[in-house]
């Protein structure tokens, strides 16, 4: 499976590490992915999603049902829920 956020669809990005002597080496910036289970009371079921720490904060703020509704509307939801 790819390292992608199931709700926002974000993935790792490429870049360079820069030393003090300004030498550049290729580097990959991975997301802080967490595997979490969420309970959806409207559908009365548990779902398991891989979400980034930033998305987890958004879920804590808005609620899982609101976040899923926004992701469906934007078309970024990767996993069928």
Coordinates of N, CA, C and O in Angstrom, one line a residue:
X1 N 0.8 -1.2 0.0 CA 0.0 0.0 0.0 C 0.9 1.2 0.0 O 2.0 1.3 0.6
X2 N 0.4 2.3 -0.6 CA 1.1 3.5 -0.7 C 1.0 4.3 0.6 O 0.0 4.1 1.4
X3 N 1.9 5.1 0.8 CA 1.9 6.0 2.0 C 1.1 7.2 1.7 O 1.7 8.3 1.4
X4 N -0.2 7.1 1.8 CA -1.1 8.2 1.5 C -2.1 8.4 2.6 O -2.5 7.4 3.2
X5 N -2.5 9.6 2.8 CA -3.6 9.9 3.7 C -4.9 9.5 3.1 O -5.2 9.9 2.0
X6 N -5.7 8.6 3.8 CA -6.9 8.1 3.2 C -8.0 9.2 3.0 O -8.9 9.0 2.2
X7 N -7.9 10.2 3.8 CA -9.0 11.3 3.7 C -8.6 12.4 2.8 O -9.3 12.8 1.9
X8 N -7.4 12.9 2.9 CA -7.0 14.1 2.1 C -6.3 13.7 0.8 O -6.2 14.5 -0.1
X9 N -5.7 12.5 0.8 CA -5.0 12.0 -0.4 C -3.6 12.6 -0.5 O -2.9 12.4 -1.5
X10 N -3.1 13.2 0.6 CA -1.7 13.7 0.6 C -0.7 12.6 0.6 O -1.0 11.5 1.1
X11 N 0.4 12.9 0.0 CA 1.5 11.9 -0.1 C 2.8 12.5 0.1 O 2.9 13.8 0.3
X12 N 3.9 11.7 0.2 CA 5.2 12.3 0.5 C 5.7 13.2 -0.7 O 5.3 13.0 -1.8
X13 N 6.6 14.1 -0.3 CA 7.1 15.0 -1.3 C 8.7 14.8 -1.4 O 9.3 14.4 -0.4
X14 N 9.3 15.2 -2.5 CA 10.7 15.1 -2.7 C 11.3 16.4 -2.4 O 10.7 17.5 -2.6
X15 N 12.6 16.4 -2.0 CA 13.4 17.6 -1.8 C 14.8 17.3 -1.6 O 15.3 16.2 -1.9
X16 N 15.6 18.3 -1.1 CA 17.0 18.1 -0.8 C 17.3 18.4 0.6 O 16.7 19.3 1.2
X17 N 18.2 17.6 1.2 CA 18.8 18.0 2.4 C 20.0 18.9 2.1 O 20.7 18.6 1.1
X18 N 20.2 19.9 2.9 CA 21.3 20.8 2.7 C 22.3 20.8 3.8 O 21.9 21.1 5.0
X19 N 23.6 20.6 3.6 CA 24.5 20.6 4.7 C 25.0 22.0 4.9 O 24.6 22.9 4.2
X20 N 25.9 22.1 5.9 CA 26.4 23.5 6.2 C 27.3 24.0 5.1 O 27.4 25.2 4.8
X21 N 27.9 23.0 4.4 CA 28.7 23.4 3.2 C 27.9 23.5 1.9 O 28.4 23.7 0.8
X22 N 26.5 23.4 2.1 CA 25.6 23.6 1.0 C 25.6 22.4 0.0 O 25.3 22.6 -1.1
X23 N 26.1 21.3 0.5 CA 26.0 20.1 -0.4 C 24.5 19.6 -0.3 O 23.9 19.5 0.7
X24 N 24.0 19.2 -1.5 CA 22.7 18.7 -1.6 C 22.6 17.2 -1.8 O 23.3 16.7 -2.6
X25 N 21.7 16.6 -1.0 CA 21.4 15.2 -1.2 C 19.9 15.0 -1.3 O 19.2 15.6 -0.5
X26 N 19.5 14.1 -2.2 CA 18.1 13.9 -2.3 C 17.5 13.3 -1.1 O 18.1 12.5 -0.4
X27 N 16.2 13.7 -0.8 CA 15.6 13.3 0.4 C 14.1 13.2 0.2 O 13.6 13.9 -0.7
X28 N 13.4 12.4 0.9 CA 12.0 12.2 0.7 C 11.3 12.6 2.1 O 11.6 12.1 3.1
X29 N 10.4 13.5 2.0 CA 9.6 14.0 3.2 C 8.3 13.2 3.3 O 7.4 13.4 2.6
X30 N 8.3 12.3 4.3 CA 7.1 11.4 4.5 C 6.1 12.1 5.4 O 6.5 13.0 6.2
X31 N 4.9 11.7 5.3 CA 3.8 12.2 6.2 C 3.9 11.5 7.5 O 4.5 10.4 7.6
X32 N 3.4 12.1 8.5 CA 3.3 11.5 9.8 C 2.0 10.7 9.9 O 1.0 11.2 10.4
X33 N 2.0 9.5 9.3 CA 0.8 8.7 9.2 C 0.5 7.9 10.4 O 1.4 7.3 11.0
X34 N -0.8 7.9 10.8 CA -1.2 7.1 12.0 C -2.4 6.2 11.5 O -3.2 6.6 10.7
X35 N -2.4 5.0 12.0 CA -3.5 4.1 11.6 C -4.5 4.1 12.8 O -4.1 3.8 13.9
X36 N -5.7 4.6 12.5 CA -6.7 4.9 13.6 C -8.0 4.3 13.3 O -8.4 4.2 12.1
X37 N -8.8 3.8 14.3 CA -10.1 3.4 14.1 C -11.1 4.5 14.6 O -10.9 5.1 15.6
X38 N -12.1 4.7 13.8 CA -13.1 5.7 14.1 C -14.5 5.1 14.1 O -14.8 4.2 13.3
X39 N -15.3 5.6 15.0 CA -16.7 5.1 15.1 C -17.6 6.2 14.4 O -17.5 7.3 14.7
X40 N -18.4 5.7 13.5 CA -19.4 6.6 12.8 C -20.7 6.2 13.4 O -21.3 5.2 13.0
X41 N -21.3 7.1 14.2 CA -22.6 6.8 14.9 C -23.8 6.7 13.9 O -24.7 6.0 14.1
X42 N -23.7 7.5 12.8 CA -24.8 7.5 11.9 C -25.0 6.2 11.2 O -26.1 5.8 10.9
X43 N -23.8 5.6 10.9 CA -23.9 4.3 10.2 C -23.7 3.1 11.1 O -23.7 2.0 10.7
X44 N -23.4 3.4 12.4 CA -23.2 2.4 13.4 C -22.2 1.4 13.1 O -22.4 0.2 13.1
X45 N -21.0 1.9 12.7 CA -19.9 1.0 12.4 C -18.5 1.7 12.7 O -18.4 2.9 12.8
X46 N -17.5 0.8 12.8 CA -16.1 1.3 13.0 C -15.4 1.2 11.6 O -15.6 0.3 10.9
X47 N -14.5 2.2 11.4 CA -13.7 2.1 10.2 C -12.3 2.4 10.6 O -12.0 3.0 11.6
X48 N -11.3 1.8 9.8 CA -9.9 2.0 10.1 C -9.4 2.8 8.9 O -9.5 2.4 7.8
X49 N -8.7 3.9 9.2 CA -8.1 4.8 8.2 C -6.7 5.1 8.6 O -6.3 5.1 9.7
X50 N -5.9 5.3 7.5 CA -4.5 5.9 7.7 C -4.6 7.4 7.5 O -5.0 7.8 6.4
X51 N -4.4 8.1 8.5 CA -4.5 9.6 8.4 C -3.3 10.2 9.0 O -2.5 9.7 9.8
X52 N -3.0 11.4 8.4 CA -1.8 12.2 8.9 C -2.2 12.8 10.3 O -3.4 12.9 10.6
X53 N -1.2 13.3 11.0 CA -1.4 13.9 12.3 C -2.2 15.2 12.1 O -3.1 15.5 12.9
X54 N -2.0 15.9 11.0 CA -2.8 17.1 10.7 C -4.3 16.8 10.5 O -5.1 17.5 11.0
X55 N -4.5 15.7 9.8 CA -5.9 15.3 9.5 C -6.6 14.9 10.8 O -7.8 15.1 11.0
X56 N -5.8 14.2 11.7 CA -6.3 13.8 13.0 C -6.7 15.0 13.8 O -7.8 14.9 14.5
X57 N -6.0 16.0 13.8 CA -6.4 17.3 14.5 C -7.7 17.8 13.9 O -8.5 18.3 14.7
X58 N -7.8 17.8 12.6 CA -9.0 18.3 12.0 C -10.2 17.4 12.4 O -11.3 18.0 12.6
X59 N -10.0 16.1 12.5 CA -11.1 15.2 12.9 C -11.5 15.5 14.3 O -12.7 15.5 14.7
X60 N -10.5 15.8 15.2 CA -10.8 16.1 16.6 C -11.6 17.4 16.7 O -12.4 17.6 17.6
X61 N -11.3 18.3 15.8 CA -12.0 19.6 15.8 C -13.4 19.6 15.2 O -14.4 20.0 15.9
X62 N -13.6 19.0 14.0 CA -14.8 19.0 13.3 C -15.7 17.8 13.6 O -16.9 17.9 13.5
X63 N -15.1 16.6 13.8 CA -15.8 15.4 13.9 C -15.6 14.6 12.7 O -15.5 15.1 11.6
X64 N -15.7 13.2 12.8 CA -15.4 12.3 11.7 C -16.4 12.4 10.6 O -16.1 12.4 9.4
X65 N -17.7 12.6 11.0 CA -18.7 12.6 9.9 C -18.6 13.9 9.1 O -18.8 13.8 7.8
X66 N -18.3 15.0 9.7 CA -18.1 16.2 8.9 C -16.9 16.2 8.0 O -17.0 16.6 6.8
X67 N -15.8 15.6 8.5 CA -14.6 15.5 7.7 C -14.8 14.5 6.5 O -14.4 14.8 5.4
X68 N -15.5 13.4 6.7 CA -15.8 12.5 5.6 C -16.7 13.1 4.6 O -16.6 12.9 3.4
X69 N -17.7 13.9 5.1 CA -18.6 14.5 4.1 C -17.9 15.5 3.2 O -18.1 15.6 2.0
X70 N -17.0 16.3 3.8 CA -16.2 17.2 3.0 C -15.3 16.5 2.0 O -15.1 16.9 0.9
X71 N -14.7 15.4 2.5 CA -13.8 14.6 1.6 C -14.5 14.0 0.4 O -14.1 14.0 -0.7
X72 N -15.8 13.5 0.7 CA -16.6 13.0 -0.4 C -16.9 14.1 -1.4 O -16.9 13.9 -2.6
X73 N -17.3 15.3 -0.9 CA -17.6 16.4 -1.7 C -16.5 16.9 -2.6 O -16.6 17.1 -3.8
X74 N -15.3 16.9 -2.0 CA -14.1 17.3 -2.8 C -13.5 16.2 -3.7 O -12.8 16.5 -4.6
X75 N -13.9 14.9 -3.4 CA -13.4 13.8 -4.2 C -12.0 13.3 -3.8 O -11.3 12.7 -4.5
X76 N -11.6 13.6 -2.5 CA -10.3 13.2 -2.1 C -10.3 11.9 -1.3 O -9.2 11.4 -1.0
X77 N -11.4 11.4 -1.0 CA -11.5 10.2 -0.1 C -11.0 9.0 -0.9 O -11.5 8.7 -2.0
X78 N -9.9 8.3 -0.4 CA -9.3 7.2 -1.1 C -9.9 5.9 -0.8 O -9.9 5.0 -1.6
X79 N -10.5 5.8 0.4 CA -11.0 4.5 0.9 C -12.5 4.6 0.9 O -13.1 5.6 1.3
X80 N -13.2 3.6 0.4 CA -14.7 3.6 0.4 C -15.2 3.4 1.9 O -14.9 2.5 2.5
X81 N -16.0 4.4 2.3 CA -16.5 4.3 3.7 C -18.0 4.4 3.7 O -18.6 5.0 2.9

